[in-house]
């Protein structure tokens, strides 16, 4: 009786197990979709925050350059103002000297004019004295001579007086003309000095106006810079929070991938050799090394092999496909769990950004089997669409440098 019912019981148990397993698989897939969606949302938020931060930082850098330029201009202008101020002071000194020289020339000319006027007055007094003599002046005086000697003496004296007066007056005229010329030159020099000083004062006033405007511009620039620094600081906090959320979402997705690895890494999944092969038969070059910062400053999680779109991608070792689907930033992605090696460590390899996937989850693969083709799905960077293979290698669930195990050719 028991024997007759055993198959039915076994069948029921098997159906129950399949139902539970199917439910767990569906739950795992739902969980993966939820985690992937969460990572996508947080990545987009982080990218937007990072973009806003970079824009603010660029504006801040531009304002800092403007402040530096204005500061340099202010320093240069201050030097010019100092130089012009010194020039104005020197011009005032020259003007004072030339004005003093002009004043001295006028004083000398006035003194010579007074001397000339005094000599002229003497001459006029002599003429008036002679006119006061009875009989008609000089002629009458000559007529009073008692002898030829007196006559000649009187005549000689009169001639000497006339000649002396003429000579003195001529000398005074010449000296006055020279002094008038010197005075005119001194006045012209003083006028030129005054004009030079006025021009320097005008330049000084213009520089002062420029300095006032420059100080206002510098004040505005510094105010703008202070506001930008505050905005950048606030945005940096937002970016850090978005980055943390993205990293948390990525960590959750990684946890899911590791869980998939544990799910498929059964006791009988054994890696017989660490003699890995290159995942590509040919490629252009390695564009990004493991741990190299990405555009957001996050260490790169694998090694990127640039290759034309459609280049075949092969399994680096035997194993089982523990994931084969689109995974957010990885795009079309395949994970192969290779099992535990003789060294006691568990190995998994991940191939991302495929154009298409050639295997299904749960399929057993051997080293060199086709997994998919090089593409540019997910998050990729670079010219020409960024076609490349992103290869990751995990040892006991932790990423390591693939090139420490996988040959590059």
mmCIF file of C-alpha atoms in Angstrom:
data_model
loop_
_atom_site.group_PDB
_atom_site.id
_atom_site.type_symbol
_atom_site.label_atom_id
_atom_site.label_comp_id
_atom_site.label_asym_id
_atom_site.label_seq_id
_atom_site.Cartn_x
_atom_site.Cartn_y
_atom_site.Cartn_z
ATOM 1 C CA UNK A 1 0.000 0.000 0.000
ATOM 2 C CA UNK A 2 2.705 2.332 0.907
ATOM 3 C CA UNK A 3 4.649 1.302 -2.162
ATOM 4 C CA UNK A 4 1.630 1.989 -4.378
ATOM 5 C CA UNK A 5 1.227 5.544 -2.945
ATOM 6 C CA UNK A 6 4.913 6.474 -2.816
ATOM 7 C CA UNK A 7 5.247 7.650 -6.377
ATOM 8 C CA UNK A 8 2.265 9.978 -5.964
ATOM 9 C CA UNK A 9 3.766 11.429 -2.790
ATOM 10 C CA UNK A 10 7.115 11.844 -4.452
ATOM 11 C CA UNK A 11 5.475 13.489 -7.416
ATOM 12 C CA UNK A 12 3.583 15.871 -5.157
ATOM 13 C CA UNK A 13 6.763 16.727 -3.305
ATOM 14 C CA UNK A 14 8.510 17.325 -6.596
ATOM 15 C CA UNK A 15 5.723 19.573 -7.799
ATOM 16 C CA UNK A 16 5.805 21.477 -4.524
ATOM 17 C CA UNK A 17 9.568 21.894 -4.824
ATOM 18 C CA UNK A 18 9.285 23.116 -8.414
ATOM 19 C CA UNK A 19 6.558 25.521 -7.397
ATOM 20 C CA UNK A 20 8.635 26.896 -4.567
ATOM 21 C CA UNK A 21 11.731 27.065 -6.753
ATOM 22 C CA UNK A 22 9.784 28.819 -9.477
ATOM 23 C CA UNK A 23 8.443 31.234 -6.900
ATOM 24 C CA UNK A 24 11.889 31.916 -5.572
ATOM 25 C CA UNK A 25 13.184 32.471 -9.098
ATOM 26 C CA UNK A 26 10.357 34.874 -9.852
ATOM 27 C CA UNK A 27 11.001 36.652 -6.570
ATOM 28 C CA UNK A 28 14.682 36.888 -7.383
ATOM 29 C CA UNK A 29 13.923 38.306 -10.816
ATOM 30 C CA UNK A 30 11.468 40.799 -9.327
ATOM 31 C CA UNK A 31 14.028 41.767 -6.717
ATOM 32 C CA UNK A 32 16.650 42.204 -9.393
ATOM 33 C CA UNK A 33 14.296 44.386 -11.448
ATOM 34 C CA UNK A 34 13.542 46.490 -8.375
ATOM 35 C CA UNK A 35 17.222 46.904 -7.557
ATOM 36 C CA UNK A 36 18.075 47.699 -11.160
ATOM 37 C CA UNK A 37 15.337 50.327 -11.319
ATOM 38 C CA UNK A 38 16.532 51.802 -8.048
ATOM 39 C CA UNK A 39 20.091 51.975 -9.332
ATOM 40 C CA UNK A 40 18.893 53.597 -12.568
ATOM 41 C CA UNK A 41 16.954 56.269 -10.707
ATOM 42 C CA UNK A 42 19.755 57.024 -8.270
ATOM 43 C CA UNK A 43 22.313 57.099 -11.082
ATOM 44 C CA UNK A 44 20.197 59.600 -13.010
ATOM 45 C CA UNK A 45 19.819 61.724 -9.896
ATOM 46 C CA UNK A 46 23.547 61.524 -9.261
ATOM 47 C CA UNK A 47 24.375 62.419 -12.870
ATOM 48 C CA UNK A 48 22.013 65.409 -12.740
ATOM 49 C CA UNK A 49 23.479 66.549 -9.406
ATOM 50 C CA UNK A 50 27.019 66.047 -10.693
ATOM 51 C CA UNK A 51 26.220 67.974 -13.876
ATOM 52 C CA UNK A 52 24.731 70.832 -11.849
ATOM 53 C CA UNK A 53 27.773 70.828 -9.565
ATOM 54 C CA UNK A 54 30.160 70.917 -12.516
ATOM 55 C CA UNK A 55 28.210 73.810 -14.033
ATOM 56 C CA UNK A 56 28.417 75.714 -10.752
ATOM 57 C CA UNK A 57 32.102 74.889 -10.441
ATOM 58 C CA UNK A 58 32.707 76.118 -14.006
ATOM 59 C CA UNK A 59 30.853 79.351 -13.228
ATOM 60 C CA UNK A 60 32.827 79.697 -10.010
ATOM 61 C CA UNK A 61 36.092 79.105 -11.862
ATOM 62 C CA UNK A 62 35.107 81.747 -14.439
ATOM 63 C CA UNK A 63 34.260 84.222 -11.673
ATOM 64 C CA UNK A 64 37.550 83.420 -9.919
ATOM 65 C CA UNK A 65 39.369 84.197 -13.157
ATOM 66 C CA UNK A 66 37.427 87.464 -13.431
ATOM 67 C CA UNK A 67 38.277 88.338 -9.824
ATOM 68 C CA UNK A 68 41.931 87.540 -10.467
ATOM 69 C CA UNK A 69 41.891 89.668 -13.635
ATOM 70 C CA UNK A 70 40.159 92.552 -11.853
ATOM 71 C CA UNK A 71 42.575 92.260 -8.941
ATOM 72 C CA UNK A 72 45.481 92.397 -11.369
ATOM 73 C CA UNK A 73 43.958 95.389 -13.121
ATOM 74 C CA UNK A 74 43.380 97.077 -9.769
ATOM 75 C CA UNK A 75 47.006 96.525 -8.796
ATOM 76 C CA UNK A 76 48.201 97.818 -12.178
ATOM 77 C CA UNK A 77 45.868 100.801 -11.912
ATOM 78 C CA UNK A 78 47.087 101.544 -8.399
ATOM 79 C CA UNK A 79 50.625 101.605 -9.779
ATOM 80 C CA UNK A 80 49.555 103.949 -12.547
ATOM 81 C CA UNK A 81 47.803 106.236 -10.063
ATOM 82 C CA UNK A 82 50.906 106.280 -7.877
ATOM 83 C CA UNK A 83 53.058 107.119 -10.883
ATOM 84 C CA UNK A 84 50.695 109.874 -12.040
ATOM 85 C CA UNK A 85 50.437 111.262 -8.509
ATOM 86 C CA UNK A 86 54.229 111.417 -8.339
ATOM 87 C CA UNK A 87 54.247 113.054 -11.777
ATOM 88 C CA UNK A 88 51.698 115.642 -10.598
ATOM 89 C CA UNK A 89 53.843 116.417 -7.584
ATOM 90 C CA UNK A 90 56.924 116.721 -9.780
ATOM 91 C CA UNK A 91 54.970 118.905 -12.197
ATOM 92 C CA UNK A 92 53.952 121.132 -9.306
ATOM 93 C CA UNK A 93 57.602 121.407 -8.265
ATOM 94 C CA UNK A 94 58.613 122.345 -11.833
ATOM 95 C CA UNK A 95 55.725 124.792 -12.026
ATOM 96 C CA UNK A 96 56.742 126.392 -8.744
ATOM 97 C CA UNK A 97 60.345 126.705 -9.953
ATOM 98 C CA UNK A 98 59.323 128.172 -13.294
ATOM 99 C CA UNK A 99 56.801 130.491 -11.685
ATOM 100 C CA UNK A 100 59.518 131.692 -9.310
ATOM 101 C CA UNK A 101 61.813 132.245 -12.293
ATOM 102 C CA UNK A 102 59.070 134.192 -14.071
ATOM 103 C CA UNK A 103 58.445 136.264 -10.958
ATOM 104 C CA UNK A 104 62.181 136.941 -10.624
ATOM 105 C CA UNK A 105 62.366 137.957 -14.291
ATOM 106 C CA UNK A 106 59.462 140.345 -13.850
ATOM 107 C CA UNK A 107 61.069 141.762 -10.664
ATOM 108 C CA UNK A 108 64.364 142.275 -12.490
ATOM 109 C CA UNK A 109 62.544 143.921 -15.375
ATOM 110 C CA UNK A 110 60.671 146.155 -12.960
ATOM 111 C CA UNK A 111 63.954 147.106 -11.267
ATOM 112 C CA UNK A 112 65.556 147.901 -14.631
ATOM 113 C CA UNK A 113 62.499 149.944 -15.582
ATOM 114 C CA UNK A 114 62.856 151.900 -12.339
ATOM 115 C CA UNK A 115 66.546 152.492 -13.104
ATOM 116 C CA UNK A 116 65.679 153.594 -16.627
ATOM 117 C CA UNK A 117 62.989 155.917 -15.333
ATOM 118 C CA UNK A 118 65.440 157.400 -12.795
ATOM 119 C CA UNK A 119 68.080 158.072 -15.487
ATOM 120 C CA UNK A 120 65.445 159.543 -17.746
ATOM 121 C CA UNK A 121 64.343 161.827 -14.925
ATOM 122 C CA UNK A 122 67.953 163.045 -14.456
ATOM 123 C CA UNK A 123 68.221 163.820 -18.151
ATOM 124 C CA UNK A 124 64.957 165.670 -18.093
ATOM 125 C CA UNK A 125 66.061 167.643 -15.007
ATOM 126 C CA UNK A 126 69.287 168.626 -16.761
ATOM 127 C CA UNK A 127 67.326 169.866 -19.751
ATOM 128 C CA UNK A 128 64.951 171.805 -17.540
ATOM 129 C CA UNK A 129 67.948 173.370 -15.688
ATOM 130 C CA UNK A 130 69.467 174.450 -18.955
ATOM 131 C CA UNK A 131 66.137 175.860 -20.061
ATOM 132 C CA UNK A 132 65.933 177.894 -16.860
ATOM 133 C CA UNK A 133 69.169 179.661 -17.763
ATOM 134 C CA UNK A 134 68.516 183.139 -19.145
ATOM 135 C CA UNK A 135 69.023 183.637 -22.858
ATOM 136 C CA UNK A 136 68.035 180.263 -24.161
ATOM 137 C CA UNK A 137 69.863 177.493 -22.433
ATOM 138 C CA UNK A 138 72.967 175.920 -23.882
ATOM 139 C CA UNK A 139 73.541 178.496 -26.572
ATOM 140 C CA UNK A 140 73.335 181.267 -23.987
ATOM 141 C CA UNK A 141 75.721 179.336 -21.723
ATOM 142 C CA UNK A 142 78.261 179.098 -24.543
ATOM 143 C CA UNK A 143 77.881 182.819 -25.224
ATOM 144 C CA UNK A 144 78.937 183.664 -21.682
ATOM 145 C CA UNK A 145 82.401 182.236 -22.272
ATOM 146 C CA UNK A 146 85.179 184.828 -21.626
ATOM 147 C CA UNK A 147 87.759 182.945 -23.542
ATOM 148 C CA UNK A 148 88.175 180.294 -26.152
ATOM 149 C CA UNK A 149 89.182 177.828 -23.457
ATOM 150 C CA UNK A 150 85.957 178.422 -21.561
ATOM 151 C CA UNK A 151 83.980 178.147 -24.747
ATOM 152 C CA UNK A 152 85.579 174.856 -25.663
ATOM 153 C CA UNK A 153 85.292 173.571 -22.115
ATOM 154 C CA UNK A 154 81.601 174.438 -21.891
ATOM 155 C CA UNK A 155 80.964 172.772 -25.248
ATOM 156 C CA UNK A 156 82.908 169.666 -24.313
ATOM 157 C CA UNK A 157 81.021 169.356 -21.052
ATOM 158 C CA UNK A 158 77.676 169.633 -22.788
ATOM 159 C CA UNK A 159 78.687 167.062 -25.390
ATOM 160 C CA UNK A 160 79.923 164.717 -22.663
ATOM 161 C CA UNK A 161 76.692 165.073 -20.737
ATOM 162 C CA UNK A 162 74.640 164.345 -23.854
ATOM 163 C CA UNK A 163 76.791 161.393 -24.878
ATOM 164 C CA UNK A 164 76.769 159.947 -21.384
ATOM 165 C CA UNK A 165 73.014 160.240 -21.122
ATOM 166 C CA UNK A 166 72.593 158.655 -24.562
ATOM 167 C CA UNK A 167 74.920 155.781 -23.673
ATOM 168 C CA UNK A 168 73.222 155.104 -20.351
ATOM 169 C CA UNK A 169 69.776 155.235 -21.891
ATOM 170 C CA UNK A 170 70.873 152.908 -24.733
ATOM 171 C CA UNK A 171 72.324 150.438 -22.216
ATOM 172 C CA UNK A 172 69.147 150.607 -20.185
ATOM 173 C CA UNK A 173 67.105 149.981 -23.343
ATOM 174 C CA UNK A 174 69.217 146.929 -24.251
ATOM 175 C CA UNK A 175 69.081 145.537 -20.733
ATOM 176 C CA UNK A 176 65.343 146.114 -20.579
ATOM 177 C CA UNK A 177 64.883 144.321 -23.923
ATOM 178 C CA UNK A 178 66.922 141.332 -22.656
ATOM 179 C CA UNK A 179 64.979 141.250 -19.420
ATOM 180 C CA UNK A 180 61.681 141.453 -21.335
ATOM 181 C CA UNK A 181 62.779 138.472 -23.441
ATOM 182 C CA UNK A 182 63.781 136.517 -20.335
ATOM 183 C CA UNK A 183 60.470 137.389 -18.688
ATOM 184 C CA UNK A 184 58.517 136.232 -21.745
ATOM 185 C CA UNK A 185 60.474 132.949 -21.810
ATOM 186 C CA UNK A 186 59.928 132.434 -18.092
ATOM 187 C CA UNK A 187 56.215 133.132 -18.455
ATOM 188 C CA UNK A 188 55.982 130.652 -21.365
ATOM 189 C CA UNK A 189 57.838 128.004 -19.360
ATOM 190 C CA UNK A 190 55.495 128.577 -16.435
ATOM 191 C CA UNK A 191 52.482 128.317 -18.760
ATOM 192 C CA UNK A 192 53.757 125.036 -20.208
ATOM 193 C CA UNK A 193 54.357 123.681 -16.703
ATOM 194 C CA UNK A 194 50.843 124.689 -15.711
ATOM 195 C CA UNK A 195 49.407 122.969 -18.817
ATOM 196 C CA UNK A 196 51.445 119.818 -18.070
ATOM 197 C CA UNK A 197 50.205 119.781 -14.509
ATOM 198 C CA UNK A 198 46.599 120.291 -15.649
ATOM 199 C CA UNK A 199 46.925 117.365 -18.094
ATOM 200 C CA UNK A 200 48.351 115.146 -15.349
ATOM 201 C CA UNK A 201 45.573 116.178 -12.997
ATOM 202 C CA UNK A 202 43.020 115.307 -15.682
ATOM 203 C CA UNK A 203 44.695 111.920 -16.134
ATOM 204 C CA UNK A 204 44.745 111.471 -12.377
ATOM 205 C CA UNK A 205 41.010 112.217 -12.199
ATOM 206 C CA UNK A 206 40.290 109.738 -15.021
ATOM 207 C CA UNK A 207 42.340 107.045 -13.274
ATOM 208 C CA UNK A 208 40.508 107.754 -10.041
ATOM 209 C CA UNK A 209 37.179 107.294 -11.856
ATOM 210 C CA UNK A 210 38.464 104.046 -13.370
ATOM 211 C CA UNK A 211 39.629 102.890 -9.963
ATOM 212 C CA UNK A 212 36.189 103.598 -8.493
ATOM 213 C CA UNK A 213 34.500 101.617 -11.276
ATOM 214 C CA UNK A 214 37.036 98.809 -10.945
ATOM 215 C CA UNK A 215 36.543 98.612 -7.196
ATOM 216 C CA UNK A 216 32.774 98.390 -7.748
ATOM 217 C CA UNK A 217 33.245 95.632 -10.343
ATOM 218 C CA UNK A 218 35.606 93.774 -8.027
ATOM 219 C CA UNK A 219 33.108 94.092 -5.189
ATOM 220 C CA UNK A 220 30.357 92.701 -7.419
ATOM 221 C CA UNK A 221 32.595 89.871 -8.623
ATOM 222 C CA UNK A 222 33.556 88.947 -5.075
ATOM 223 C CA UNK A 223 29.887 89.012 -4.060
ATOM 224 C CA UNK A 224 29.051 86.775 -7.024
ATOM 225 C CA UNK A 225 31.934 84.463 -6.146
ATOM 226 C CA UNK A 226 30.764 84.223 -2.537
ATOM 227 C CA UNK A 227 27.254 83.323 -3.706
ATOM 228 C CA UNK A 228 28.633 80.791 -6.200
ATOM 229 C CA UNK A 229 30.844 79.217 -3.563
ATOM 230 C CA UNK A 230 27.854 78.855 -1.263
ATOM 231 C CA UNK A 231 25.763 77.397 -4.099
ATOM 232 C CA UNK A 232 28.573 75.012 -5.084
ATOM 233 C CA UNK A 233 28.969 73.931 -1.477
ATOM 234 C CA UNK A 234 25.235 73.265 -1.205
ATOM 235 C CA UNK A 235 25.210 71.459 -4.549
ATOM 236 C CA UNK A 236 28.239 69.415 -3.478
ATOM 237 C CA UNK A 237 26.223 68.194 -0.518
ATOM 238 C CA UNK A 238 23.371 67.257 -2.863
ATOM 239 C CA UNK A 239 25.821 65.538 -5.192
ATOM 240 C CA UNK A 240 27.425 63.643 -2.340
ATOM 241 C CA UNK A 241 23.996 62.487 -1.198
ATOM 242 C CA UNK A 242 23.090 61.445 -4.746
ATOM 243 C CA UNK A 243 26.416 59.682 -5.119
ATOM 244 C CA UNK A 244 25.838 57.866 -1.833
ATOM 245 C CA UNK A 245 22.373 56.806 -2.985
ATOM 246 C CA UNK A 246 23.817 55.628 -6.307
ATOM 247 C CA UNK A 247 26.587 53.710 -4.584
ATOM 248 C CA UNK A 248 24.063 52.161 -2.204
ATOM 249 C CA UNK A 249 21.865 51.132 -5.146
ATOM 250 C CA UNK A 250 24.900 49.756 -6.957
ATOM 251 C CA UNK A 251 25.910 47.877 -3.824
ATOM 252 C CA UNK A 252 22.428 46.397 -3.591
ATOM 253 C CA UNK A 253 22.627 45.297 -7.227
ATOM 254 C CA UNK A 254 26.078 43.868 -6.612
ATOM 255 C CA UNK A 255 24.688 42.005 -3.658
ATOM 256 C CA UNK A 256 22.082 40.539 -5.975
ATOM 257 C CA UNK A 257 24.760 39.491 -8.486
ATOM 258 C CA UNK A 258 26.783 37.899 -5.706
ATOM 259 C CA UNK A 259 23.672 36.110 -4.532
ATOM 260 C CA UNK A 260 23.178 34.792 -8.046
ATOM 261 C CA UNK A 261 26.750 33.580 -7.944
ATOM 262 C CA UNK A 262 26.136 31.748 -4.681
ATOM 263 C CA UNK A 263 22.924 30.347 -6.091
ATOM 264 C CA UNK A 264 24.655 28.805 -9.089
ATOM 265 C CA UNK A 265 27.982 27.985 -7.425
ATOM 266 C CA UNK A 266 27.036 24.531 -6.220
ATOM 267 C CA UNK A 267 29.330 22.098 -4.482
ATOM 268 C CA UNK A 268 29.942 20.221 -7.709
ATOM 269 C CA UNK A 269 30.862 23.394 -9.670
ATOM 270 C CA UNK A 270 34.653 23.167 -9.645
ATOM 271 C CA UNK A 271 37.182 25.301 -11.518
ATOM 272 C CA UNK A 272 39.860 22.869 -12.558
ATOM 273 C CA UNK A 273 42.386 25.453 -13.745
ATOM 274 C CA UNK A 274 43.175 29.163 -13.389
ATOM 275 C CA UNK A 275 44.468 29.146 -16.937
ATOM 276 C CA UNK A 276 42.055 31.820 -18.128
ATOM 277 C CA UNK A 277 41.877 32.997 -21.712
ATOM 278 C CA UNK A 278 41.407 36.498 -23.136
ATOM 279 C CA UNK A 279 37.672 37.189 -23.648
ATOM 280 C CA UNK A 280 38.355 38.631 -27.127
ATOM 281 C CA UNK A 281 40.365 37.169 -29.965
ATOM 282 C CA UNK A 282 41.225 40.688 -31.058
ATOM 283 C CA UNK A 283 40.648 44.244 -29.858
ATOM 284 C CA UNK A 284 42.074 47.725 -30.336
ATOM 285 C CA UNK A 285 43.440 48.662 -26.953
ATOM 286 C CA UNK A 286 42.649 48.788 -23.260
ATOM 287 C CA UNK A 287 40.941 52.135 -22.711
ATOM 288 C CA UNK A 288 40.308 52.017 -18.956
ATOM 289 C CA UNK A 289 42.245 50.115 -16.343
ATOM 290 C CA UNK A 290 40.847 48.582 -13.185
ATOM 291 C CA UNK A 291 40.399 51.181 -10.357
ATOM 292 C CA UNK A 292 41.019 54.089 -12.735
ATOM 293 C CA UNK A 293 38.597 56.943 -11.868
ATOM 294 C CA UNK A 294 35.511 57.217 -14.072
ATOM 295 C CA UNK A 295 34.016 60.606 -15.103
ATOM 296 C CA UNK A 296 32.439 60.909 -11.627
ATOM 297 C CA UNK A 297 35.646 60.038 -9.792
ATOM 298 C CA UNK A 298 34.437 56.536 -8.883
ATOM 299 C CA UNK A 299 37.114 53.825 -9.270
ATOM 300 C CA UNK A 300 36.498 51.715 -12.355
ATOM 301 C CA UNK A 301 35.215 48.263 -11.458
ATOM 302 C CA UNK A 302 36.834 46.354 -14.297
ATOM 303 C CA UNK A 303 38.961 46.567 -17.427
ATOM 304 C CA UNK A 304 37.678 47.993 -20.718
ATOM 305 C CA UNK A 305 38.756 46.467 -24.046
ATOM 306 C CA UNK A 306 37.968 48.724 -27.017
ATOM 307 C CA UNK A 307 36.754 46.679 -29.963
ATOM 308 C CA UNK A 308 34.472 47.125 -32.965
ATOM 309 C CA UNK A 309 30.776 46.558 -32.406
ATOM 310 C CA UNK A 310 29.823 42.933 -33.000
ATOM 311 C CA UNK A 311 33.202 41.458 -31.985
ATOM 312 C CA UNK A 312 32.559 37.999 -30.416
ATOM 313 C CA UNK A 313 33.008 37.682 -26.647
ATOM 314 C CA UNK A 314 34.101 34.353 -25.168
ATOM 315 C CA UNK A 315 34.025 32.810 -21.696
ATOM 316 C CA UNK A 316 37.405 33.055 -20.007
ATOM 317 C CA UNK A 317 36.910 29.676 -18.273
ATOM 318 C CA UNK A 318 34.387 26.857 -17.725
ATOM 319 C CA UNK A 319 31.343 27.632 -15.612
ATOM 320 C CA UNK A 320 27.624 28.255 -15.519
ATOM 321 C CA UNK A 321 25.793 31.408 -16.650
ATOM 322 C CA UNK A 322 24.487 32.887 -13.401
ATOM 323 C CA UNK A 323 23.065 36.070 -15.034
ATOM 324 C CA UNK A 324 22.196 36.976 -18.602
ATOM 325 C CA UNK A 325 20.077 40.065 -19.064
ATOM 326 C CA UNK A 326 20.116 43.871 -19.158
ATOM 327 C CA UNK A 327 21.476 45.294 -15.908
ATOM 328 C CA UNK A 328 21.256 49.096 -15.769
ATOM 329 C CA UNK A 329 24.688 50.681 -16.237
ATOM 330 C CA UNK A 330 26.114 47.348 -17.455
ATOM 331 C CA UNK A 331 23.664 47.223 -20.326
ATOM 332 C CA UNK A 332 23.359 43.736 -21.811
ATOM 333 C CA UNK A 333 25.394 41.694 -19.396
ATOM 334 C CA UNK A 334 26.450 38.091 -18.771
ATOM 335 C CA UNK A 335 27.910 36.715 -15.550
ATOM 336 C CA UNK A 336 29.625 33.353 -15.509
ATOM 337 C CA UNK A 337 30.184 31.642 -12.172
ATOM 338 C CA UNK A 338 33.213 29.392 -12.476
ATOM 339 C CA UNK A 339 32.925 27.691 -9.099
ATOM 340 C CA UNK A 340 35.581 27.025 -6.515
ATOM 341 C CA UNK A 341 39.146 26.447 -7.659
ATOM 342 C CA UNK A 342 41.842 24.296 -6.094
ATOM 343 C CA UNK A 343 43.080 27.362 -4.203
ATOM 344 C CA UNK A 344 39.776 27.393 -2.268
ATOM 345 C CA UNK A 345 38.522 30.657 -3.786
ATOM 346 C CA UNK A 346 35.305 31.222 -5.734
ATOM 347 C CA UNK A 347 35.592 32.925 -9.141
ATOM 348 C CA UNK A 348 33.042 34.840 -11.232
ATOM 349 C CA UNK A 349 33.492 36.794 -14.452
ATOM 350 C CA UNK A 350 31.188 39.490 -15.802
ATOM 351 C CA UNK A 351 30.934 40.773 -19.382
ATOM 352 C CA UNK A 352 29.088 44.061 -19.884
ATOM 353 C CA UNK A 353 27.831 46.477 -22.593
ATOM 354 C CA UNK A 354 27.095 43.676 -25.073
ATOM 355 C CA UNK A 355 25.142 44.466 -28.212
ATOM 356 C CA UNK A 356 23.386 41.128 -27.795
ATOM 357 C CA UNK A 357 23.554 38.075 -25.528
ATOM 358 C CA UNK A 358 24.156 34.589 -26.962
ATOM 359 C CA UNK A 359 23.526 32.438 -23.843
ATOM 360 C CA UNK A 360 20.751 31.930 -21.327
ATOM 361 C CA UNK A 361 20.864 32.036 -17.550
ATOM 362 C CA UNK A 362 21.601 28.595 -16.099
ATOM 363 C CA UNK A 363 23.440 27.334 -19.186
ATOM 364 C CA UNK A 364 26.759 25.520 -18.712
ATOM 365 C CA UNK A 365 29.622 26.959 -20.745
ATOM 366 C CA UNK A 366 33.198 25.947 -21.421
ATOM 367 C CA UNK A 367 36.231 28.145 -21.848
ATOM 368 C CA UNK A 368 36.051 29.812 -25.269
ATOM 369 C CA UNK A 369 32.298 29.435 -25.673
ATOM 370 C CA UNK A 370 30.491 32.374 -27.263
ATOM 371 C CA UNK A 371 28.682 34.579 -24.717
ATOM 372 C CA UNK A 372 27.681 37.561 -26.826
ATOM 373 C CA UNK A 373 28.972 40.452 -28.919
ATOM 374 C CA UNK A 374 30.720 43.745 -28.191
ATOM 375 C CA UNK A 375 28.313 46.683 -28.017
ATOM 376 C CA UNK A 376 27.747 50.016 -26.327
ATOM 377 C CA UNK A 377 24.651 49.395 -24.198
ATOM 378 C CA UNK A 378 24.360 50.830 -20.696
ATOM 379 C CA UNK A 379 26.637 53.631 -19.555
ATOM 380 C CA UNK A 380 29.461 54.090 -22.045
ATOM 381 C CA UNK A 381 31.797 57.010 -22.761
ATOM 382 C CA UNK A 382 34.120 58.009 -25.531
ATOM 383 C CA UNK A 383 34.074 58.886 -29.218
ATOM 384 C CA UNK A 384 32.538 56.597 -31.837
ATOM 385 C CA UNK A 385 29.817 55.302 -29.524
ATOM 386 C CA UNK A 386 32.156 53.830 -26.949
ATOM 387 C CA UNK A 387 32.081 50.246 -28.264
ATOM 388 C CA UNK A 388 33.983 48.089 -25.800
ATOM 389 C CA UNK A 389 33.870 45.071 -23.504
ATOM 390 C CA UNK A 390 33.787 45.807 -19.801
ATOM 391 C CA UNK A 391 35.278 42.755 -18.059
ATOM 392 C CA UNK A 392 35.063 42.189 -14.310
ATOM 393 C CA UNK A 393 36.522 39.386 -12.259
ATOM 394 C CA UNK A 394 35.357 38.621 -8.733
ATOM 395 C CA UNK A 395 37.197 36.423 -6.262
ATOM 396 C CA UNK A 396 34.998 35.355 -3.348
ATOM 397 C CA UNK A 397 32.561 38.068 -4.385
ATOM 398 C CA UNK A 398 35.103 40.928 -4.385
ATOM 399 C CA UNK A 399 36.286 42.626 -7.556
ATOM 400 C CA UNK A 400 39.946 42.257 -8.476
ATOM 401 C CA UNK A 401 42.039 43.470 -11.387
ATOM 402 C CA UNK A 402 41.145 41.102 -14.244
ATOM 403 C CA UNK A 403 44.571 41.527 -15.833
ATOM 404 C CA UNK A 404 46.066 39.946 -12.706
ATOM 405 C CA UNK A 405 44.503 36.665 -13.896
ATOM 406 C CA UNK A 406 43.369 37.067 -17.486
ATOM 407 C CA UNK A 407 45.925 37.448 -20.295
ATOM 408 C CA UNK A 408 45.498 40.608 -22.356
ATOM 409 C CA UNK A 409 46.079 38.698 -25.597
#
